[in-house]
């Protein structure tokens, strides 16, 4: 009786998202390292006087509630891809004459080539594709919970099933290999490997990812693994606030140790965290659903960022020690930043935007071991400084400059001016104090910077003309003598989710033209000397697009989510992407 009421006290607090000061210790100790995943625990003698066990099933029942299962719940073998599926579409018409800035001719340009070892591939992320959320011992992540916050998720979608990749990965990898794709970048679900985020390791998850990796190798596809693509284990979010707490540093490094140790004999390419600018800027998570009341709202992104820098750099150091032949980085993101006008203020706004976005992480990792002056001026009022040893660990903790480089946008000074913004913490643009727009200035006619993607991806425009300048900027500013890699790029065909006819869906002209022009813009930059090791298109099929669920589509394959078997079909854009390598990659 007594221990049952302690369990309900702790779990009620966790479920309500209340701060767990004082209660944190209880939940932690309720999961002694000796707990087994089937719930029959060996009680940790140093834990509670009245010990109890929180097992994975309890977490699901008490923190998440019922989840849906797919109709397919065992691993499916690959069936050969029919040759009828491999016929490319008729080509889109491309202008045969140069129409503007760096606009390529359609005939093969003999000045361009991708080297033989250039890795071109496709990317996806565990939570967006796997489904099978409760299968084989996986613990819940923040995203399992967010999907159930009223009003957060478009159409109340969940990723309980999504692409059912957890059981259908063999077919998925076979379909990638059938188009000669060289690399497949996937993420590992932390809460599958460690259902509580720390502590016991789930051997069924290890076996699963072992088979994903081995299947890639059987098909001659290079596996690339990301440790963290936004799916923080719910247990560590609820106990200490996830990335808001320095506790996560050690937990992340221990998780990395398990992944490197178990998979590093076959996986050479590793990404620690995906797009910290995005997931840290989204702290606090919606309406402070997961709270840490002791950190003011506006400061939370920077606590997250600081803990990311510590966790990433320590994991990098460990990875290089365990796998000397590995290539390890983290994935940055952001569009090219173009000044709206030639004014000095807009030039300053552009610099501040780089500093508070890419530079927030890239300056410490690639340049100095510490924040740039603009970020430091702000964060030093509340964050502790890095120690000398931490700065040394952070500096140089990436082997390539990996950037998710989708688009470009204009930047300009706030209405009040930069100085007034900096003096006013209530300005909505504080502390970066850089405003942004997707349209040219009024003097230039207010045209969009490029064709808009789906309205549910309002940040994304086809701005491939700017890509050569963008890649030069990344190389010159941060990468130095390390190669660049474009680790995500892709396009959400406008209104694709509203289409009902299969042939209409498979013919995706804006996405196709995005990939066509993107690859040629990359070739321009490479012909001008920018060193690029590889690129990964997002995404190899339609999937669960976070808060937008299935309402917006980034796939180069269509997936019919209303059919039990979730059939996959290549879209025209996949052939367009592949054709750039058929034409330009050295054999
Ligand atoms: C959790 O418990 C373990 C074992 O008692 C202890 O070493 C660790 O410091 C605790 N962690 C937290 C976050 O309280
Ligand atoms: C639970 O797992 C442990 C360790 O794998 C095993 O020894 C034990 O027999 C299992 N218990 C049940 C009830 O399956
Ligand atoms: C061929 O590529 C070079 C180098 O990028 C470029 O300068 C030239 O304009 C291209 N030629 C055509 C016809 O597009
Ligand atoms: C989503 O769920 C909420 C709460 O159950 C309900 O009020 C709402 O109508 C649902 N929305 C849709 C689009 O189904
Ligand atoms: C909240 O964050 C503060 C500042 O990092 C930290 O001292 C405190 O322990 C955190 N609270 C919890 C419950 O993790
Ligand atoms: C890295 O090197 C180690 C030791 O030589 C080797 O066992 C391992 O297979 C290599 N890993 C990869 C991914 O090539
Ligand atoms: C910026 O200046 C350049 C030349 O210095 C000029 O060609 C261009 O039109 C100017 N752009 C704007 C938006 O004023
Ligand atoms: C940012 O720019 C938009 C569009 O020009 C403007 O309406 C808005 O007031 C600006 N925001 C600030 C805080 O200056
Ligand atoms: C998806 O599957 C459903 C159910 O079989 C079917 O009605 C629908 O036409 C399919 N959609 C497309 C685009 O093929």
mmCIF file of N, CA and C in Angstrom, residues 454-558:
data_model
loop_
_atom_site.group_PDB
_atom_site.id
_atom_site.type_symbol
_atom_site.label_atom_id
_atom_site.label_comp_id
_atom_site.label_asym_id
_atom_site.label_seq_id
_atom_site.Cartn_x
_atom_site.Cartn_y
_atom_site.Cartn_z
ATOM 1 N N UNK A 454 4.933 23.984 -49.578
ATOM 2 C CA UNK A 454 3.598 23.866 -48.988
ATOM 3 C C UNK A 454 3.413 24.934 -47.900
ATOM 4 N N UNK A 455 2.197 25.496 -47.787
ATOM 5 C CA UNK A 455 1.977 26.525 -46.754
ATOM 6 C C UNK A 455 2.300 26.039 -45.335
ATOM 7 N N UNK A 456 2.290 24.741 -45.095
ATOM 8 C CA UNK A 456 2.656 24.247 -43.763
ATOM 9 C C UNK A 456 4.175 24.191 -43.560
ATOM 10 N N UNK A 457 4.940 24.533 -44.602
ATOM 11 C CA UNK A 457 6.392 24.690 -44.441
ATOM 12 C C UNK A 457 6.733 26.104 -44.904
ATOM 13 N N UNK A 458 6.222 27.128 -44.165
ATOM 14 C CA UNK A 458 6.323 28.509 -44.650
ATOM 15 C C UNK A 458 7.754 29.027 -44.711
ATOM 16 N N UNK A 459 8.675 28.331 -44.072
ATOM 17 C CA UNK A 459 10.076 28.744 -44.047
ATOM 18 C C UNK A 459 10.821 28.315 -45.309
ATOM 19 N N UNK A 460 10.175 27.522 -46.143
ATOM 20 C CA UNK A 460 10.911 26.863 -47.231
ATOM 21 C C UNK A 460 10.517 27.424 -48.592
ATOM 22 N N UNK A 461 11.522 27.903 -49.322
ATOM 23 C CA UNK A 461 11.338 28.362 -50.702
ATOM 24 C C UNK A 461 12.456 27.781 -51.549
ATOM 25 N N UNK A 462 12.168 27.620 -52.807
ATOM 26 C CA UNK A 462 13.216 27.143 -53.721
ATOM 27 C C UNK A 462 14.119 28.324 -54.036
ATOM 28 N N UNK A 463 15.278 28.352 -53.387
ATOM 29 C CA UNK A 463 16.195 29.480 -53.541
ATOM 30 C C UNK A 463 17.560 28.949 -53.965
ATOM 31 N N UNK A 464 17.525 28.011 -54.912
ATOM 32 C CA UNK A 464 18.754 27.308 -55.295
ATOM 33 C C UNK A 464 19.779 28.232 -55.947
ATOM 34 N N UNK A 465 19.349 29.368 -56.505
ATOM 35 C CA UNK A 465 20.318 30.303 -57.104
ATOM 36 C C UNK A 465 21.342 30.800 -56.082
ATOM 37 N N UNK A 466 20.925 30.820 -54.802
ATOM 38 C CA UNK A 466 21.817 31.342 -53.776
ATOM 39 C C UNK A 466 22.772 30.283 -53.245
ATOM 40 N N UNK A 467 22.578 29.030 -53.629
ATOM 41 C CA UNK A 467 23.339 27.945 -53.003
ATOM 42 C C UNK A 467 24.860 28.062 -53.187
ATOM 43 N N UNK A 468 25.360 28.412 -54.386
ATOM 44 C CA UNK A 468 26.828 28.515 -54.484
ATOM 45 C C UNK A 468 27.398 29.518 -53.481
ATOM 46 N N UNK A 469 26.763 30.680 -53.361
ATOM 47 C CA UNK A 469 27.255 31.680 -52.393
ATOM 48 C C UNK A 469 27.153 31.140 -50.964
ATOM 49 N N UNK A 470 26.073 30.425 -50.702
ATOM 50 C CA UNK A 470 25.832 29.839 -49.378
ATOM 51 C C UNK A 470 26.960 28.857 -49.017
ATOM 52 N N UNK A 471 27.257 27.953 -49.937
ATOM 53 C CA UNK A 471 28.276 26.935 -49.651
ATOM 54 C C UNK A 471 29.653 27.576 -49.487
ATOM 55 N N UNK A 472 29.947 28.582 -50.310
ATOM 56 C CA UNK A 472 31.205 29.321 -50.120
ATOM 57 C C UNK A 472 31.254 29.927 -48.724
ATOM 58 N N UNK A 473 30.136 30.510 -48.292
ATOM 59 C CA UNK A 473 30.113 31.180 -46.984
ATOM 60 C C UNK A 473 30.394 30.187 -45.858
ATOM 61 N N UNK A 474 29.745 29.024 -45.905
ATOM 62 C CA UNK A 474 29.953 28.021 -44.842
ATOM 63 C C UNK A 474 31.401 27.544 -44.836
ATOM 64 N N UNK A 475 31.935 27.322 -46.042
ATOM 65 C CA UNK A 475 33.320 26.830 -46.131
ATOM 66 C C UNK A 475 34.287 27.891 -45.621
ATOM 67 N N UNK A 476 34.082 29.148 -46.061
ATOM 68 C CA UNK A 476 35.031 30.205 -45.705
ATOM 69 C C UNK A 476 34.919 30.597 -44.239
ATOM 70 N N UNK A 477 33.690 30.544 -43.690
ATOM 71 C CA UNK A 477 33.491 31.033 -42.325
ATOM 72 C C UNK A 477 33.857 29.980 -41.287
ATOM 73 N N UNK A 478 33.443 28.730 -41.501
ATOM 74 C CA UNK A 478 33.591 27.740 -40.443
ATOM 75 C C UNK A 478 34.396 26.497 -40.812
ATOM 76 N N UNK A 479 34.164 25.961 -42.017
ATOM 77 C CA UNK A 479 34.696 24.622 -42.279
ATOM 78 C C UNK A 479 36.224 24.607 -42.356
ATOM 79 N N UNK A 480 36.832 25.683 -42.865
ATOM 80 C CA UNK A 480 38.284 25.708 -42.975
ATOM 81 C C UNK A 480 38.762 24.586 -43.870
ATOM 82 N N UNK A 481 39.680 23.768 -43.368
ATOM 83 C CA UNK A 481 40.189 22.685 -44.219
ATOM 84 C C UNK A 481 39.370 21.402 -44.087
ATOM 85 N N UNK A 482 38.266 21.445 -43.355
ATOM 86 C CA UNK A 482 37.398 20.264 -43.276
ATOM 87 C C UNK A 482 36.360 20.312 -44.394
ATOM 88 N N UNK A 483 35.931 19.154 -44.884
ATOM 89 C CA UNK A 483 34.928 19.194 -45.947
ATOM 90 C C UNK A 483 33.554 19.603 -45.421
ATOM 91 N N UNK A 484 32.742 20.138 -46.307
ATOM 92 C CA UNK A 484 31.329 20.372 -46.018
ATOM 93 C C UNK A 484 30.556 19.105 -46.360
ATOM 94 N N UNK A 485 29.385 18.942 -45.771
ATOM 95 C CA UNK A 485 28.409 17.972 -46.256
ATOM 96 C C UNK A 485 27.045 18.632 -46.123
ATOM 97 N N UNK A 486 26.211 18.486 -47.137
ATOM 98 C CA UNK A 486 24.844 18.986 -47.036
ATOM 99 C C UNK A 486 24.017 17.810 -46.535
ATOM 100 N N UNK A 487 23.692 17.833 -45.243
ATOM 101 C CA UNK A 487 23.129 16.631 -44.627
ATOM 102 C C UNK A 487 21.600 16.579 -44.684
ATOM 103 N N UNK A 488 20.966 17.659 -45.113
ATOM 104 C CA UNK A 488 19.546 17.611 -45.472
ATOM 105 C C UNK A 488 19.293 18.710 -46.469
ATOM 106 N N UNK A 489 18.461 18.433 -47.436
ATOM 107 C CA UNK A 489 17.863 19.440 -48.310
ATOM 108 C C UNK A 489 16.710 18.728 -48.988
ATOM 109 N N UNK A 490 15.688 19.481 -49.325
ATOM 110 C CA UNK A 490 14.519 18.841 -49.919
ATOM 111 C C UNK A 490 13.383 19.835 -49.963
ATOM 112 N N UNK A 491 12.220 19.384 -50.377
ATOM 113 C CA UNK A 491 11.147 20.330 -50.677
ATOM 114 C C UNK A 491 9.795 19.701 -50.404
ATOM 115 N N UNK A 492 8.872 20.498 -49.868
ATOM 116 C CA UNK A 492 7.500 20.054 -49.641
ATOM 117 C C UNK A 492 6.651 20.557 -50.806
ATOM 118 N N UNK A 493 6.329 19.670 -51.720
ATOM 119 C CA UNK A 493 5.502 20.037 -52.881
ATOM 120 C C UNK A 493 4.204 20.677 -52.370
ATOM 121 N N UNK A 494 3.855 21.874 -52.892
ATOM 122 C CA UNK A 494 2.664 22.550 -52.350
ATOM 123 C C UNK A 494 1.403 21.693 -52.466
ATOM 124 N N UNK A 495 0.659 21.612 -51.393
ATOM 125 C CA UNK A 495 -0.664 20.968 -51.335
ATOM 126 C C UNK A 495 -0.643 19.489 -51.716
ATOM 127 N N UNK A 496 0.493 18.859 -51.641
ATOM 128 C CA UNK A 496 0.577 17.465 -52.081
ATOM 129 C C UNK A 496 -0.336 16.561 -51.255
ATOM 130 N N UNK A 497 -0.474 16.876 -49.958
ATOM 131 C CA UNK A 497 -1.297 16.015 -49.100
ATOM 132 C C UNK A 497 -2.773 16.064 -49.502
ATOM 133 N N UNK A 498 -3.159 17.095 -50.258
ATOM 134 C CA UNK A 498 -4.559 17.196 -50.686
ATOM 135 C C UNK A 498 -4.845 16.413 -51.957
ATOM 136 N N UNK A 499 -3.804 15.967 -52.639
ATOM 137 C CA UNK A 499 -4.020 15.248 -53.901
ATOM 138 C C UNK A 499 -4.546 13.843 -53.617
ATOM 139 N N UNK A 500 -5.392 13.358 -54.491
ATOM 140 C CA UNK A 500 -6.007 12.047 -54.254
ATOM 141 C C UNK A 500 -5.659 11.027 -55.329
ATOM 142 N N UNK A 501 -5.186 11.488 -56.484
ATOM 143 C CA UNK A 501 -4.914 10.551 -57.575
ATOM 144 C C UNK A 501 -3.439 10.175 -57.576
ATOM 145 N N UNK A 502 -3.168 8.901 -57.568
ATOM 146 C CA UNK A 502 -1.782 8.436 -57.459
ATOM 147 C C UNK A 502 -0.865 9.035 -58.533
ATOM 148 N N UNK A 503 -1.256 9.016 -59.820
ATOM 149 C CA UNK A 503 -0.335 9.579 -60.819
ATOM 150 C C UNK A 503 -0.055 11.062 -60.587
ATOM 151 N N UNK A 504 -1.037 11.805 -60.069
ATOM 152 C CA UNK A 504 -0.826 13.231 -59.788
ATOM 153 C C UNK A 504 0.211 13.406 -58.682
ATOM 154 N N UNK A 505 0.106 12.545 -57.686
ATOM 155 C CA UNK A 505 1.029 12.652 -56.548
ATOM 156 C C UNK A 505 2.457 12.324 -56.992
ATOM 157 N N UNK A 506 2.578 11.316 -57.844
ATOM 158 C CA UNK A 506 3.922 10.847 -58.210
ATOM 159 C C UNK A 506 4.635 11.815 -59.149
ATOM 160 N N UNK A 507 3.902 12.702 -59.775
ATOM 161 C CA UNK A 507 4.511 13.684 -60.675
ATOM 162 C C UNK A 507 4.626 14.991 -59.899
ATOM 163 N N UNK A 508 5.801 15.271 -59.353
ATOM 164 C CA UNK A 508 5.986 16.396 -58.414
ATOM 165 C C UNK A 508 6.961 17.425 -58.995
ATOM 166 N N UNK A 509 6.449 18.309 -59.842
ATOM 167 C CA UNK A 509 7.343 19.170 -60.624
ATOM 168 C C UNK A 509 8.155 20.172 -59.807
ATOM 169 N N UNK A 510 7.604 20.758 -58.748
ATOM 170 C CA UNK A 510 8.386 21.786 -58.046
ATOM 171 C C UNK A 510 9.528 21.125 -57.282
ATOM 172 N N UNK A 511 9.216 19.995 -56.627
ATOM 173 C CA UNK A 511 10.286 19.269 -55.927
ATOM 174 C C UNK A 511 11.340 18.786 -56.922
ATOM 175 N N UNK A 512 10.895 18.309 -58.091
ATOM 176 C CA UNK A 512 11.855 17.840 -59.108
ATOM 177 C C UNK A 512 12.761 18.982 -59.546
ATOM 178 N N UNK A 513 12.182 20.145 -59.775
ATOM 179 C CA UNK A 513 13.014 21.251 -60.242
ATOM 180 C C UNK A 513 13.939 21.721 -59.118
ATOM 181 N N UNK A 514 13.475 21.612 -57.873
ATOM 182 C CA UNK A 514 14.346 21.933 -56.728
ATOM 183 C C UNK A 514 15.584 21.028 -56.756
ATOM 184 N N UNK A 515 15.369 19.720 -56.870
ATOM 185 C CA UNK A 515 16.527 18.807 -56.862
ATOM 186 C C UNK A 515 17.408 19.018 -58.095
ATOM 187 N N UNK A 516 16.787 19.226 -59.247
ATOM 188 C CA UNK A 516 17.567 19.466 -60.469
ATOM 189 C C UNK A 516 18.505 20.653 -60.270
ATOM 190 N N UNK A 517 17.942 21.778 -59.858
ATOM 191 C CA UNK A 517 18.735 23.003 -59.760
ATOM 192 C C UNK A 517 19.684 22.961 -58.565
ATOM 193 N N UNK A 518 19.244 22.298 -57.494
ATOM 194 C CA UNK A 518 20.099 22.213 -56.306
ATOM 195 C C UNK A 518 21.404 21.488 -56.648
ATOM 196 N N UNK A 519 21.289 20.348 -57.343
ATOM 197 C CA UNK A 519 22.491 19.565 -57.630
ATOM 198 C C UNK A 519 23.431 20.347 -58.538
ATOM 199 N N UNK A 520 22.859 21.101 -59.486
ATOM 200 C CA UNK A 520 23.714 21.860 -60.396
ATOM 201 C C UNK A 520 24.354 23.058 -59.682
ATOM 202 N N UNK A 521 23.618 23.647 -58.754
ATOM 203 C CA UNK A 521 24.206 24.741 -57.971
ATOM 204 C C UNK A 521 25.354 24.206 -57.102
ATOM 205 N N UNK A 522 25.176 22.989 -56.595
ATOM 206 C CA UNK A 522 26.246 22.381 -55.799
ATOM 207 C C UNK A 522 27.468 22.115 -56.680
ATOM 208 N N UNK A 523 27.218 21.678 -57.922
ATOM 209 C CA UNK A 523 28.322 21.435 -58.857
ATOM 210 C C UNK A 523 29.060 22.725 -59.195
ATOM 211 N N UNK A 524 28.319 23.821 -59.310
ATOM 212 C CA UNK A 524 28.973 25.112 -59.550
ATOM 213 C C UNK A 524 29.943 25.400 -58.413
ATOM 214 N N UNK A 525 29.449 25.278 -57.174
ATOM 215 C CA UNK A 525 30.307 25.575 -56.016
ATOM 216 C C UNK A 525 31.520 24.646 -55.992
ATOM 217 N N UNK A 526 31.295 23.362 -56.304
ATOM 218 C CA UNK A 526 32.417 22.421 -56.269
ATOM 219 C C UNK A 526 33.435 22.764 -57.364
ATOM 220 N N UNK A 527 32.933 23.190 -58.531
ATOM 221 C CA UNK A 527 33.862 23.544 -59.614
ATOM 222 C C UNK A 527 34.664 24.788 -59.251
ATOM 223 N N UNK A 528 34.136 25.576 -58.306
ATOM 224 C CA UNK A 528 34.858 26.770 -57.839
ATOM 225 C C UNK A 528 35.731 26.466 -56.620
ATOM 226 N N UNK A 529 35.822 25.194 -56.265
ATOM 227 C CA UNK A 529 36.771 24.814 -55.228
ATOM 228 C C UNK A 529 36.200 24.509 -53.863
ATOM 229 N N UNK A 530 34.876 24.598 -53.688
ATOM 230 C CA UNK A 530 34.314 24.256 -52.372
ATOM 231 C C UNK A 530 34.381 22.735 -52.206
ATOM 232 N N UNK A 531 34.932 22.311 -51.081
ATOM 233 C CA UNK A 531 35.156 20.884 -50.828
ATOM 234 C C UNK A 531 33.914 20.289 -50.156
ATOM 235 N N UNK A 532 33.169 19.468 -50.893
ATOM 236 C CA UNK A 532 31.940 18.869 -50.356
ATOM 237 C C UNK A 532 32.077 17.351 -50.429
ATOM 238 N N UNK A 533 31.879 16.688 -49.286
ATOM 239 C CA UNK A 533 32.101 15.242 -49.205
ATOM 240 C C UNK A 533 30.874 14.447 -49.629
ATOM 241 N N UNK A 534 29.680 15.019 -49.407
ATOM 242 C CA UNK A 534 28.480 14.257 -49.731
ATOM 243 C C UNK A 534 27.236 15.076 -49.477
ATOM 244 N N UNK A 535 26.096 14.497 -49.807
ATOM 245 C CA UNK A 535 24.822 15.177 -49.554
ATOM 246 C C UNK A 535 23.732 14.131 -49.305
ATOM 247 N N UNK A 536 22.750 14.521 -48.508
ATOM 248 C CA UNK A 536 21.662 13.612 -48.123
ATOM 249 C C UNK A 536 20.337 14.324 -48.344
ATOM 250 N N UNK A 537 19.523 13.779 -49.229
ATOM 251 C CA UNK A 537 18.242 14.415 -49.529
ATOM 252 C C UNK A 537 17.207 14.018 -48.482
ATOM 253 N N UNK A 538 16.382 14.982 -48.127
ATOM 254 C CA UNK A 538 15.277 14.766 -47.197
ATOM 255 C C UNK A 538 13.978 14.844 -47.977
ATOM 256 N N UNK A 539 13.180 13.819 -48.005
ATOM 257 C CA UNK A 539 13.400 12.562 -47.340
ATOM 258 C C UNK A 539 13.097 11.447 -48.318
ATOM 259 N N UNK A 540 13.536 10.252 -47.992
ATOM 260 C CA UNK A 540 13.355 9.174 -48.969
ATOM 261 C C UNK A 540 11.915 8.738 -49.086
ATOM 262 N N UNK A 541 11.072 9.077 -48.119
ATOM 263 C CA UNK A 541 9.622 8.944 -48.327
ATOM 264 C C UNK A 541 8.842 9.882 -47.416
ATOM 265 N N UNK A 542 7.556 10.040 -47.739
ATOM 266 C CA UNK A 542 6.675 10.859 -46.912
ATOM 267 C C UNK A 542 6.698 10.292 -45.499
ATOM 268 N N UNK A 543 6.591 11.152 -44.506
ATOM 269 C CA UNK A 543 6.609 10.647 -43.129
ATOM 270 C C UNK A 543 5.930 11.631 -42.188
ATOM 271 N N UNK A 544 6.058 11.351 -40.913
ATOM 272 C CA UNK A 544 5.394 12.149 -39.866
ATOM 273 C C UNK A 544 6.179 13.443 -39.661
ATOM 274 N N UNK A 545 5.644 14.538 -40.159
ATOM 275 C CA UNK A 545 6.370 15.812 -40.126
ATOM 276 C C UNK A 545 6.038 16.573 -38.834
ATOM 277 N N UNK A 546 6.468 16.016 -37.698
ATOM 278 C CA UNK A 546 6.360 16.668 -36.399
ATOM 279 C C UNK A 546 4.947 17.210 -36.155
ATOM 280 N N UNK A 547 4.826 18.490 -35.768
ATOM 281 C CA UNK A 547 3.506 19.009 -35.409
ATOM 282 C C UNK A 547 2.541 19.040 -36.594
ATOM 283 N N UNK A 548 3.063 18.965 -37.813
ATOM 284 C CA UNK A 548 2.185 18.958 -38.992
ATOM 285 C C UNK A 548 1.737 17.551 -39.370
ATOM 286 N N UNK A 549 2.252 16.548 -38.686
ATOM 287 C CA UNK A 549 1.815 15.181 -38.952
ATOM 288 C C UNK A 549 1.950 14.802 -40.419
ATOM 289 N N UNK A 550 0.861 14.304 -41.011
ATOM 290 C CA UNK A 550 0.902 13.863 -42.407
ATOM 291 C C UNK A 550 0.320 14.924 -43.336
ATOM 292 N N UNK A 551 0.158 16.157 -42.815
ATOM 293 C CA UNK A 551 -0.459 17.209 -43.627
ATOM 294 C C UNK A 551 0.519 17.847 -44.598
ATOM 295 N N UNK A 552 1.802 17.620 -44.410
ATOM 296 C CA UNK A 552 2.793 18.192 -45.326
ATOM 297 C C UNK A 552 3.761 17.074 -45.702
ATOM 298 N N UNK A 553 4.181 17.038 -46.963
ATOM 299 C CA UNK A 553 4.934 15.889 -47.475
ATOM 300 C C UNK A 553 6.289 16.328 -48.025
ATOM 301 N N UNK A 554 7.330 15.685 -47.536
ATOM 302 C CA UNK A 554 8.694 15.937 -48.002
ATOM 303 C C UNK A 554 9.269 14.753 -48.781
ATOM 304 N N UNK A 555 8.464 13.717 -49.032
ATOM 305 C CA UNK A 555 9.028 12.477 -49.554
ATOM 306 C C UNK A 555 9.372 12.495 -51.027
ATOM 307 N N UNK A 556 10.412 11.731 -51.382
ATOM 308 C CA UNK A 556 10.682 11.396 -52.781
ATOM 309 C C UNK A 556 10.001 10.070 -53.132
ATOM 310 N N UNK A 557 9.302 9.498 -52.125
ATOM 311 C CA UNK A 557 8.398 8.396 -52.394
ATOM 312 C C UNK A 557 7.078 8.751 -51.695
ATOM 313 N N UNK A 558 5.997 8.363 -52.331
ATOM 314 C CA UNK A 558 4.678 8.489 -51.723
ATOM 315 C C UNK A 558 4.412 7.236 -50.902
#
